[in-house]
Short mmCIF file of C-alpha atoms in Angstrom, two decimals:
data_model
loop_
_atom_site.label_atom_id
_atom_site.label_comp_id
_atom_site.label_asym_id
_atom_site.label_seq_id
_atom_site.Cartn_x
_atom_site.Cartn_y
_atom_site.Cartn_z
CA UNK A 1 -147.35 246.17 31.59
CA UNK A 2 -150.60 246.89 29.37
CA UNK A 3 -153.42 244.83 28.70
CA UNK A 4 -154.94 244.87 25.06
CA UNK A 5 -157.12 247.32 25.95
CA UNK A 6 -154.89 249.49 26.79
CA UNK A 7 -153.06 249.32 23.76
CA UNK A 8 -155.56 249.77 22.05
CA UNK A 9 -156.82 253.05 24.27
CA UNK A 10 -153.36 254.43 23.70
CA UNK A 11 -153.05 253.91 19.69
CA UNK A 12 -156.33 255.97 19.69
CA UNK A 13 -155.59 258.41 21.76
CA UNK A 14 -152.15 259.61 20.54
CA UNK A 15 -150.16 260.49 17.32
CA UNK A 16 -149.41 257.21 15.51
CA UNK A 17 -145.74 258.90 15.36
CA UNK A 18 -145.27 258.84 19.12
CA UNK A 19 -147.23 256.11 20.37
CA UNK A 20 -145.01 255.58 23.54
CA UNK A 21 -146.05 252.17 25.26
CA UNK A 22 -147.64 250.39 22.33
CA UNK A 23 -144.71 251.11 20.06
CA UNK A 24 -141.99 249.36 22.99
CA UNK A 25 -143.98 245.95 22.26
CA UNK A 26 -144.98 246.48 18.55
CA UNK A 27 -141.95 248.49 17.38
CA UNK A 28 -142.37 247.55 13.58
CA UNK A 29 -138.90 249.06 13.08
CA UNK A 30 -137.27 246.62 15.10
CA UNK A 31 -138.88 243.41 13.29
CA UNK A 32 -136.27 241.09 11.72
CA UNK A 33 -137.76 239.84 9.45
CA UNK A 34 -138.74 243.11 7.51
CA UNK A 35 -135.31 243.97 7.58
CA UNK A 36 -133.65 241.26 5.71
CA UNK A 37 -136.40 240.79 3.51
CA UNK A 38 -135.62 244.26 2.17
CA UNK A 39 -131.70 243.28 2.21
CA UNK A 40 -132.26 240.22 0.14
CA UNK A 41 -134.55 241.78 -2.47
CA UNK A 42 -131.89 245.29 -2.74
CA UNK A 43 -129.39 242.52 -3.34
CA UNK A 44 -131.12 240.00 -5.18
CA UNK A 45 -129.98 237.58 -3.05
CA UNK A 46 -130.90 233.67 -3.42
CA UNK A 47 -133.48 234.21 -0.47
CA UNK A 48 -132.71 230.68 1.88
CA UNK A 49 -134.18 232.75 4.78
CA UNK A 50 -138.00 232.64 5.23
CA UNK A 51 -139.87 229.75 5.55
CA UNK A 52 -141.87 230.29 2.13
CA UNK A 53 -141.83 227.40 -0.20
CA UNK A 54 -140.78 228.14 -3.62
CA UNK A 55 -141.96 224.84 -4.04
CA UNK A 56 -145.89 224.43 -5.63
CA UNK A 57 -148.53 223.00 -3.89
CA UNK A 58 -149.97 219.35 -5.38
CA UNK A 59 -151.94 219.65 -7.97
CA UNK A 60 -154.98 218.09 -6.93
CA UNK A 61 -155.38 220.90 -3.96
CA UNK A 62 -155.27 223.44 -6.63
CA UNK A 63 -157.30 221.86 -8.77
CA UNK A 64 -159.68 221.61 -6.02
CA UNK A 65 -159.81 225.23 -5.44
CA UNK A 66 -159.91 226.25 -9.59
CA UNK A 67 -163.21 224.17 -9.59
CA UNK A 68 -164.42 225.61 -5.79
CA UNK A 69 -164.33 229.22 -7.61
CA UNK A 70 -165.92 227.82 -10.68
CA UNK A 71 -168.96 230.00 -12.28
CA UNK A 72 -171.30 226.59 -11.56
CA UNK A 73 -170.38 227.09 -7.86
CA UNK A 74 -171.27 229.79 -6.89
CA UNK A 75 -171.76 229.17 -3.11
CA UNK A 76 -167.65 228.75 -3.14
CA UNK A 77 -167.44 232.10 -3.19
CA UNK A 78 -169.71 233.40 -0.34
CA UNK A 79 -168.67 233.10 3.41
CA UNK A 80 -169.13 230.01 4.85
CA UNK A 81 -169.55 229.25 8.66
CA UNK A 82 -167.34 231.68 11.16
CA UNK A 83 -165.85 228.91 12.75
CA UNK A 84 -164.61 226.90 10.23
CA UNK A 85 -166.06 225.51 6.45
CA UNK A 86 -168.34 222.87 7.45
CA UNK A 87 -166.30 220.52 4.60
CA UNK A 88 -162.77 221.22 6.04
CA UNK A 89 -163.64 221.09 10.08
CA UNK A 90 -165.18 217.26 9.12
CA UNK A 91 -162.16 216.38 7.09
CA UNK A 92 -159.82 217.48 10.22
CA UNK A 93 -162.35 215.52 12.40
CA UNK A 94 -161.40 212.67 10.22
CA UNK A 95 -158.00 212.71 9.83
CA UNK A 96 -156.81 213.80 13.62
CA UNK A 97 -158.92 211.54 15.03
CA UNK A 98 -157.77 208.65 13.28
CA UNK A 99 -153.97 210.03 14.22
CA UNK A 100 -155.25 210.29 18.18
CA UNK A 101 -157.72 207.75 18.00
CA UNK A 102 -160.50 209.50 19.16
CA UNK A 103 -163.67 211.20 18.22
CA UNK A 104 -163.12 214.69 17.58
CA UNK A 105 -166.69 217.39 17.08
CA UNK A 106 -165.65 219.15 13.98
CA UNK A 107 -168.17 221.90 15.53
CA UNK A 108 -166.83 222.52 18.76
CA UNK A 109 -163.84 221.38 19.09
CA UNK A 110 -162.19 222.48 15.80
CA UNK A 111 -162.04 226.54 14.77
CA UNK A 112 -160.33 227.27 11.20
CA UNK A 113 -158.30 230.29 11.56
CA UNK A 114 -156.14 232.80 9.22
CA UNK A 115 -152.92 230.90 9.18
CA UNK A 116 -151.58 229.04 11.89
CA UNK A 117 -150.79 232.71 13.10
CA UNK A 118 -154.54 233.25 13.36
CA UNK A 119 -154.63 230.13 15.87
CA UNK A 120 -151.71 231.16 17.76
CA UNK A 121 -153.23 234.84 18.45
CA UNK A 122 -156.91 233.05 19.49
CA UNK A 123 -155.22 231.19 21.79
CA UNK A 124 -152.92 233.76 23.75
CA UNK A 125 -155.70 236.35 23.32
CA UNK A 126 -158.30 234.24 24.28
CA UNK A 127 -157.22 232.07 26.79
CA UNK A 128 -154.10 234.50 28.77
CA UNK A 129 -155.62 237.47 31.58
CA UNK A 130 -153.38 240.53 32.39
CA UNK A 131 -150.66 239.48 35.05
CA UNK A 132 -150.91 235.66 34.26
CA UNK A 133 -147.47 233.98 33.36
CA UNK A 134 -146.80 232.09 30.00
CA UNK A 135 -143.80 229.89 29.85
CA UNK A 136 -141.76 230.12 26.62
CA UNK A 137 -139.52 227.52 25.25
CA UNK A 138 -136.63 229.18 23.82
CA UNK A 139 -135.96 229.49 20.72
CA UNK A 140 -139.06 230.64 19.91
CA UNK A 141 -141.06 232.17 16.63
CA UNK A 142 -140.68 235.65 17.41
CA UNK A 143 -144.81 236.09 17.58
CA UNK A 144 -145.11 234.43 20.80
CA UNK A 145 -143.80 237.16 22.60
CA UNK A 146 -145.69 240.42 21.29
CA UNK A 147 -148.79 238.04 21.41
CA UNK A 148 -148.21 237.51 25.13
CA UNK A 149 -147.43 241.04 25.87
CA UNK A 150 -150.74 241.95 24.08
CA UNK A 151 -152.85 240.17 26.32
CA UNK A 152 -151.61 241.59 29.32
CA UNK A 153 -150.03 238.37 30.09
CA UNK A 154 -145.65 237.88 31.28
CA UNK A 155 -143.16 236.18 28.83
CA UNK A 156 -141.02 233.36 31.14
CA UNK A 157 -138.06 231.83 28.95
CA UNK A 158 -136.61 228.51 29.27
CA UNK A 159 -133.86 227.67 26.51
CA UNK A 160 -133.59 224.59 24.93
CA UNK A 161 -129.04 224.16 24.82
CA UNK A 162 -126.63 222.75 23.30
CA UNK A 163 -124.82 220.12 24.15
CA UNK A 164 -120.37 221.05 23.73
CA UNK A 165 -120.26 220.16 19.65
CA UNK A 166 -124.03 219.47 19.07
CA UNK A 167 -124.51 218.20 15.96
CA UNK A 168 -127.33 217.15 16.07
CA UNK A 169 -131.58 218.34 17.12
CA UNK A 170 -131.39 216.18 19.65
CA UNK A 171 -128.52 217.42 21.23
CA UNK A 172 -130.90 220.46 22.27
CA UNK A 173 -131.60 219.56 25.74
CA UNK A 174 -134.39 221.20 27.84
CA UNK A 175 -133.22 220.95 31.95
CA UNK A 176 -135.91 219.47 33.96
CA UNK A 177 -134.45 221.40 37.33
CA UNK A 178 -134.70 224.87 35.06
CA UNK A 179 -137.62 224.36 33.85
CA UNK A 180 -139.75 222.82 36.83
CA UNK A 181 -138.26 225.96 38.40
CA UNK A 182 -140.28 228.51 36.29
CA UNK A 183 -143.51 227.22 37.55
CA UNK A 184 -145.59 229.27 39.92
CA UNK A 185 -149.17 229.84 40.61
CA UNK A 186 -149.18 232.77 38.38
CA UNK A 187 -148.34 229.96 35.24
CA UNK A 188 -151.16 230.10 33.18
CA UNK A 189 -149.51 228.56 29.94
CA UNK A 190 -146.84 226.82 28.20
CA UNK A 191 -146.39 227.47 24.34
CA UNK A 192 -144.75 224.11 22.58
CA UNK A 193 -143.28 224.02 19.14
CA UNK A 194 -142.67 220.57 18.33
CA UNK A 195 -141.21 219.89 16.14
CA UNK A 196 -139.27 222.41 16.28
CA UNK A 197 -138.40 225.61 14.65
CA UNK A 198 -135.51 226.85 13.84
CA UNK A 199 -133.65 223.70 15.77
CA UNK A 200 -135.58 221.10 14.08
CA UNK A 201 -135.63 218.86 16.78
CA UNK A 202 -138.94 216.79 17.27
CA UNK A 203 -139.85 216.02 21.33
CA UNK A 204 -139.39 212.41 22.40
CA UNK A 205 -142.05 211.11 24.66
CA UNK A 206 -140.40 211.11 27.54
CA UNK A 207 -139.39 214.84 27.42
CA UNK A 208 -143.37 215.09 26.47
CA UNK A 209 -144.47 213.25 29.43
CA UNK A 210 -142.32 215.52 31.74
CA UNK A 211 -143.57 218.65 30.36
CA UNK A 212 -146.99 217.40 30.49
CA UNK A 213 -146.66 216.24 33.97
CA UNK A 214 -145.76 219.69 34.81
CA UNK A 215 -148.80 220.79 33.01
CA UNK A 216 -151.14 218.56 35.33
CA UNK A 217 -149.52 219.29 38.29
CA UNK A 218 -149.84 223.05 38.39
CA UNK A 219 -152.80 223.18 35.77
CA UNK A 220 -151.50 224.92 32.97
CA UNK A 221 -152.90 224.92 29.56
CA UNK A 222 -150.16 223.92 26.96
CA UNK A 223 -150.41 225.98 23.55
CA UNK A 224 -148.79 222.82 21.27
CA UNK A 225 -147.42 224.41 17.64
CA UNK A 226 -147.53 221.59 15.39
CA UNK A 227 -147.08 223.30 12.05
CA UNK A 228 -144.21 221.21 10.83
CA UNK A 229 -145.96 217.81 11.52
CA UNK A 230 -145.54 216.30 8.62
CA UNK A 231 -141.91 217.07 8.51
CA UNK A 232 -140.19 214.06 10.58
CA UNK A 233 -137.15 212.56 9.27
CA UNK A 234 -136.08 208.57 9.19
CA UNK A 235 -135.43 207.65 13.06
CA UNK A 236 -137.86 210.16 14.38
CA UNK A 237 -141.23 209.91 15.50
CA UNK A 238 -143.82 212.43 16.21
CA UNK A 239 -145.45 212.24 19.57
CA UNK A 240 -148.21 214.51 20.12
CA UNK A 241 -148.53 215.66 24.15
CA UNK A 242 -152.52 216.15 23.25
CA UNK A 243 -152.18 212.27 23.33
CA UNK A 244 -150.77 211.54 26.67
CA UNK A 245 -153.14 210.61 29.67
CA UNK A 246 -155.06 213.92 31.24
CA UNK A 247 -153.88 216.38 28.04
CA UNK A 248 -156.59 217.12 25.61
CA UNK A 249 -158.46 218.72 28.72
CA UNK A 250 -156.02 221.06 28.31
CA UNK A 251 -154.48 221.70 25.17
CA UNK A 252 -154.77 223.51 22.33
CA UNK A 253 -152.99 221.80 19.43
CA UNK A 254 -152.14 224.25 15.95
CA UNK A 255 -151.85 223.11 12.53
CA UNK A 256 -151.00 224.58 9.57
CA UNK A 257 -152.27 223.92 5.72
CA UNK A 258 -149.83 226.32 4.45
CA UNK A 259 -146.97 224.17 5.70
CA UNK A 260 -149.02 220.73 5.22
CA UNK A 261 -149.16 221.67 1.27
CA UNK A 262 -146.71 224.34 1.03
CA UNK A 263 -148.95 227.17 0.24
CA UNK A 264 -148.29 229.17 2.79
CA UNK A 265 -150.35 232.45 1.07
CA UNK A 266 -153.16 230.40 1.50
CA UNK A 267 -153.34 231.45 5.26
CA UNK A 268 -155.05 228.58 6.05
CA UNK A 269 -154.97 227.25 9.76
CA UNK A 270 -156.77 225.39 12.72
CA UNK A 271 -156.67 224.63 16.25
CA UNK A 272 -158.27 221.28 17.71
CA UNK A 273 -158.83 221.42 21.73
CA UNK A 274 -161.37 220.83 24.55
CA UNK A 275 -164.78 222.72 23.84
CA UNK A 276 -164.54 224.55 27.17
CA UNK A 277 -161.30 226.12 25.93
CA UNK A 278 -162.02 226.63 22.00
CA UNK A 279 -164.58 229.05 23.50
CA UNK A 280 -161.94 231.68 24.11
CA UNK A 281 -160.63 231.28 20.77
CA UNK A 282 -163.95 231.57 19.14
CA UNK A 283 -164.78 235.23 20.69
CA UNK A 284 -161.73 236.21 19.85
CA UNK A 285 -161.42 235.30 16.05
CA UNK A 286 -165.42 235.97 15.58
CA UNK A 287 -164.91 239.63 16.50
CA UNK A 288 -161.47 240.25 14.69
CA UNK A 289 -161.42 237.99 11.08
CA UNK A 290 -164.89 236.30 11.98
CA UNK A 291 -164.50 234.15 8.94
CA UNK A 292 -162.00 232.51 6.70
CA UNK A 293 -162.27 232.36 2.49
CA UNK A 294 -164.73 229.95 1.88
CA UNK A 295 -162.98 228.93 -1.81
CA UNK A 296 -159.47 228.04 0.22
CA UNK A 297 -161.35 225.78 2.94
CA UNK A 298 -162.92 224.00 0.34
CA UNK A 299 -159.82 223.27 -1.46
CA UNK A 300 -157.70 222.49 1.42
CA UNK A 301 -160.45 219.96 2.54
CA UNK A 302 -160.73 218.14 -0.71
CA UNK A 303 -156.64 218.18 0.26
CA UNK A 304 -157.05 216.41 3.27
CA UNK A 305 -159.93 213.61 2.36
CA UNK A 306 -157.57 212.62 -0.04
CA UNK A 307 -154.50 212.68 1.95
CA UNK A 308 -156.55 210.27 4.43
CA UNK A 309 -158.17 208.13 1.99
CA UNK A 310 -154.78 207.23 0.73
CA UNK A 311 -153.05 207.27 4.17
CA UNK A 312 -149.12 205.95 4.89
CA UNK A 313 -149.82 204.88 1.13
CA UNK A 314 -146.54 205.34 -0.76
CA UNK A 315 -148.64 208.55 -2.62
CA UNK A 316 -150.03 209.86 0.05
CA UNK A 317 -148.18 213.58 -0.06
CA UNK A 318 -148.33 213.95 4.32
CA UNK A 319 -145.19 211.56 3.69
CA UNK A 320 -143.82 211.87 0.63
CA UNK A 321 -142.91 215.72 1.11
CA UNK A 322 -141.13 214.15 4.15
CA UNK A 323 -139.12 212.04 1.86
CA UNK A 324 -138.35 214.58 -0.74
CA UNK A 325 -136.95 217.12 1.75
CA UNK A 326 -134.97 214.69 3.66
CA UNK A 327 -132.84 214.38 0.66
CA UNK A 328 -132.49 218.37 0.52
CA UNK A 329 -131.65 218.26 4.30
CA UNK A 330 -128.90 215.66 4.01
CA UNK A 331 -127.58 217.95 0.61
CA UNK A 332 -127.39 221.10 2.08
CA UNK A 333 -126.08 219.58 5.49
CA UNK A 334 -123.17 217.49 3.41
CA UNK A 335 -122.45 220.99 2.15
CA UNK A 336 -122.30 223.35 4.89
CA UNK A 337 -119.94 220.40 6.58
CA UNK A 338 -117.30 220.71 3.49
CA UNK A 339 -117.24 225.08 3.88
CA UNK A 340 -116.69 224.78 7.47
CA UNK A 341 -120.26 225.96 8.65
CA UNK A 342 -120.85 222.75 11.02
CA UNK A 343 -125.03 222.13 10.74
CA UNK A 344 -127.03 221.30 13.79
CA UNK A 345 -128.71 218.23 11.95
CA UNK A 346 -132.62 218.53 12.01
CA UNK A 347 -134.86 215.58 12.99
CA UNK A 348 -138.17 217.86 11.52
CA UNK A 349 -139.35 220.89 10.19
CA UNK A 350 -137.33 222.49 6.93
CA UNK A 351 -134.54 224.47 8.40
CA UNK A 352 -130.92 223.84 9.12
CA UNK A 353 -128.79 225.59 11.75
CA UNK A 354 -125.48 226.50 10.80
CA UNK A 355 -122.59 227.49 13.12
CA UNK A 356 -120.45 229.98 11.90
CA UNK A 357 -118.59 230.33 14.94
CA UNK A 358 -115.08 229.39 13.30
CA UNK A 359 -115.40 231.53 10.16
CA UNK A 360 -112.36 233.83 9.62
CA UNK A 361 -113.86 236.52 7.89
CA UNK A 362 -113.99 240.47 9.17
CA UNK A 363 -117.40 240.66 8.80
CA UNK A 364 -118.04 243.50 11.47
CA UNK A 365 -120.14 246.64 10.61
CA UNK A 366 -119.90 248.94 12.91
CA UNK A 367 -122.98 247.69 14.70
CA UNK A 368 -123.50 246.77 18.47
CA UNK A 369 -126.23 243.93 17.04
CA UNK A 370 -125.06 240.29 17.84
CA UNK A 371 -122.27 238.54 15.71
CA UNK A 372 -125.11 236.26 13.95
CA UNK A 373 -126.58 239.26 12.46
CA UNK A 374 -123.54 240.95 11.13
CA UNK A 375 -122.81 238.15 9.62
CA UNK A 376 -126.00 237.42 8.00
CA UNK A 377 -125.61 241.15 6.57
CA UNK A 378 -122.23 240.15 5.33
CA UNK A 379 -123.11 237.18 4.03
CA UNK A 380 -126.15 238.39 1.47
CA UNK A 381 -124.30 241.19 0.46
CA UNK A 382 -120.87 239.66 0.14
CA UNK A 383 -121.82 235.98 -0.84
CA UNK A 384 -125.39 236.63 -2.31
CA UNK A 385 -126.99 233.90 0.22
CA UNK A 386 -129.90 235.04 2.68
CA UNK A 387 -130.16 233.87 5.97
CA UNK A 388 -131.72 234.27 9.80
CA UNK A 389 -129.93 234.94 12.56
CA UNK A 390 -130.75 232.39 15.17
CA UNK A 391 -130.45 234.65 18.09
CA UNK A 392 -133.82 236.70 16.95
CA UNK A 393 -135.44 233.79 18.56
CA UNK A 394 -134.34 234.10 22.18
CA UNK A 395 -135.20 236.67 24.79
CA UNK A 396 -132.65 238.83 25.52
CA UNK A 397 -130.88 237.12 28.40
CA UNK A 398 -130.41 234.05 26.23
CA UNK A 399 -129.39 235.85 22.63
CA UNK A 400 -125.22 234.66 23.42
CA UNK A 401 -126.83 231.10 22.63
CA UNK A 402 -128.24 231.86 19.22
CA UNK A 403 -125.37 234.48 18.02
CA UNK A 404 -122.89 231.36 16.99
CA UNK A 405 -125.88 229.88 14.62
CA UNK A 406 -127.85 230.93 11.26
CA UNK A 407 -130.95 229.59 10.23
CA UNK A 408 -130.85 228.65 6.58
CA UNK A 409 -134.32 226.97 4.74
CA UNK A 410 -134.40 224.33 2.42
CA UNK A 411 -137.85 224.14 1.00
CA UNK A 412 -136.80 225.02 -1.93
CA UNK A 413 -136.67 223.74 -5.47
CA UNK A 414 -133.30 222.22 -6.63
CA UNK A 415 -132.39 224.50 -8.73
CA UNK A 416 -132.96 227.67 -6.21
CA UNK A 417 -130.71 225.07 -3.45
CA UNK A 418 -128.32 224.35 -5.83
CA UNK A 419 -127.52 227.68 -6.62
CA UNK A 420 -127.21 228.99 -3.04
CA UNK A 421 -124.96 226.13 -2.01
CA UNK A 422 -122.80 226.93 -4.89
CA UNK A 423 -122.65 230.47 -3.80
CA UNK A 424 -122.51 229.37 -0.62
CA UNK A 425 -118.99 227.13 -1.54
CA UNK A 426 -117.07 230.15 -2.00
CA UNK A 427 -116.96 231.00 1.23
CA UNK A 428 -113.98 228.71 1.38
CA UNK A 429 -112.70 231.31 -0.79
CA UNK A 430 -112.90 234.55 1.46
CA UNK A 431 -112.08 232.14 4.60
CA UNK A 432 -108.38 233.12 4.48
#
């Protein structure tokens, strides 16, 4: 195991070309996602694989940020503050603290990072010592790991599974006896994604209240990735663990405006915690990005004092994104049911399992890489649909739990969905 400093030490010190160490926990070769972005664009594939809206932000964000780079403004485009625009850390002030009902300090307890990424790497980085343990729930956004392993720190799994013919996010069951289990006093941390991604399923508050009594009792810090928020679905509610008696002293909760307004090249994120543990995170993102583009703050918190101002009004776009992808979700899911691909119905976030256990098709290419990603191959190159293999987001001992799934996206305008499902449909086709 290396700390960050070592890394570091050892990219200096040797040939970029044989990097040894480093290159076993940042092998860029080995990163899914640049390989089937390449495959979809050879192909010209109808790209349902990333989560990257093809969908344009509202227009009074973007208007905000034409008149914050305006020639009579010309303070927009200077840096602003290193920890956050003063504007945008006072409109998340505002609008979380009316959600948690309490007072938030926009200048401690707030830092505005590059992308929810840029959160996610203060945190692990800033918070996580060589040797300590960080408890990942499984499946898992595939940065959480190399972050982990950067700061010296060890990756513990704990998969969420499947009930016998899940159909359903909620069917994803985390075991209590598994997962009290993993505790020890080397547990320094437990990263959350709720709700969830790629299973879309959004915590209840009782699985909430057991994790977080597992926090309290062996004090562990929870790392809670909220970036889908906004997404819940009719039935669903979501319960944030920063909430629940004795948590804010110890979590760290991550947001996303990229995903709030779907401008996700806006790299635009934040974290809200404790001041004693924001301090970690500041150090860290003052001596690597110091500072975020002053013009995007500005626009993003124009974006947000509206969004509050008209809040759980029927215009106010925190809910009525919700509403318009709902409709995609239960489109795409009607869809997948008819060609055989049984979806894991999501109760949040923008992404649909689909279990292509039972398809008939020789799709093997000579590869020892799990079934979900031969398939995936198959299916943009065959079918002209791109997809994510579900088992990139387990550890390795867990992968046999992902390989029956893909992860398909459906932020997407109509006409982009509409023309992968109907590519999609003729799968029933080469089923034979």
């Amino acid at each position: 195991m290396f700390s960050f400093t070592e890394i570091i030490r050892i990219n200096c010190t040797v040939k970029m070309s044989n990097y040894g160490p480093a290159k076993r926990i940042l092998n860029l070769d080995k990163i899914m996602w640049v390989e089937f972005a390449k495959l979809a664009t050879e192909t010209k594939a109808v790209n349902l694989g990333p989560g990257i809206p093809d969908i344009a932000p509202p227009d009074h964000v973007v208007e905000a940020l034409k008149y914050a780079t305006a020639h009579d403004n010309p303070y927009m485009n200077q840096a602003t503050r290193a920890f956050g625009h003063p504007r945008l850390i006072n409109a998340i002030a505002a609008l979380y603290g009316n959600i948690q009902n309490r007072t938030i300090e926009p200048t401690k307890e707030i830092l505005v990072t590059i992308g929810a990424y840029g959160s996610l790497f203060n945190s692990i980085m800033g918070l996580v010592n060589p040797g300590d343990e960080v408890i990942i729930i499984e499946p898992f956004f595939d940065c959480y790991k190399p972050m982990v392993l950067l700061a010296g720190g060890v990756p513990k799994y704990i998969p969420l599974k499947p009930k016998e013919n899940a159909k359903s996010a909620q069917n994803w069951i985390l075991d209590q006896i598994e997962f009290s289990a993993l505790f020890t006093d080397k547990t320094k941390m437990i990263i959350l994604n709720n709700p969830h991604n790629p299973i879309g399923k959004v915590f209840t508050k009782d699985e909430l209240t057991m994790i977080a009594g597992l926090c309290k009792k062996h004090d562990v810090i929870c790392i809670s990735d909220e970036v889908y928020e906004w997404m819940i679905y009719t039935g669903n509610k979501h319960e944030r663990i920063a909430s629940l008696p004795g948590m804010w002293e110890r979590t760290i909760t991550i947001s996303s405006a990229g995903k709030i307004f779907c401008a996700t090249g806006w790299k635009l994120g934040w974290a809200i915690g404790p001041e004693n543990l924001m301090e970690g995170l500041r150090v860290v993102n003052h001596h690597s990005v110091c500072s975020c583009p002053t013009p995007l703050q500005e626009a993003i918190a124009v974006g947000l004092e509206m969004e509050l101002a008209r809040f759980d009004q029927p215009d106010c776009y925190l809910t009525s994104l919700a509403e318009e992808m709902e409709k995609k979700r239960d489109k795409i899911c009607l869809v997948l049911k008819e060609i055989g691909l049984e979806p894991i119905v999501p109760d949040g976030g923008y992404f649909v399992l689909a279990d292509v256990s039972k398809i008939n098709i020789d799709f093997d290419d000579g590869t020892s890489d799990k079934r979900d990603y031969k398939f995936v191959r198959w299916l943009t190159k065959n079918v002209g649909v791109a997809t994510i293999p579900t088992s990139s987001f387990f550890s390795d001992d867990h992968k046999y739990i992902g390989e029956k799934y893909i992860r398909i996206c459906f932020v997407r305008e109509e006409s982009t969905l509409d023309k992968g499902l109907e590519l999609l449909k003729t799968l029933n086709k080469s089923d034979k």
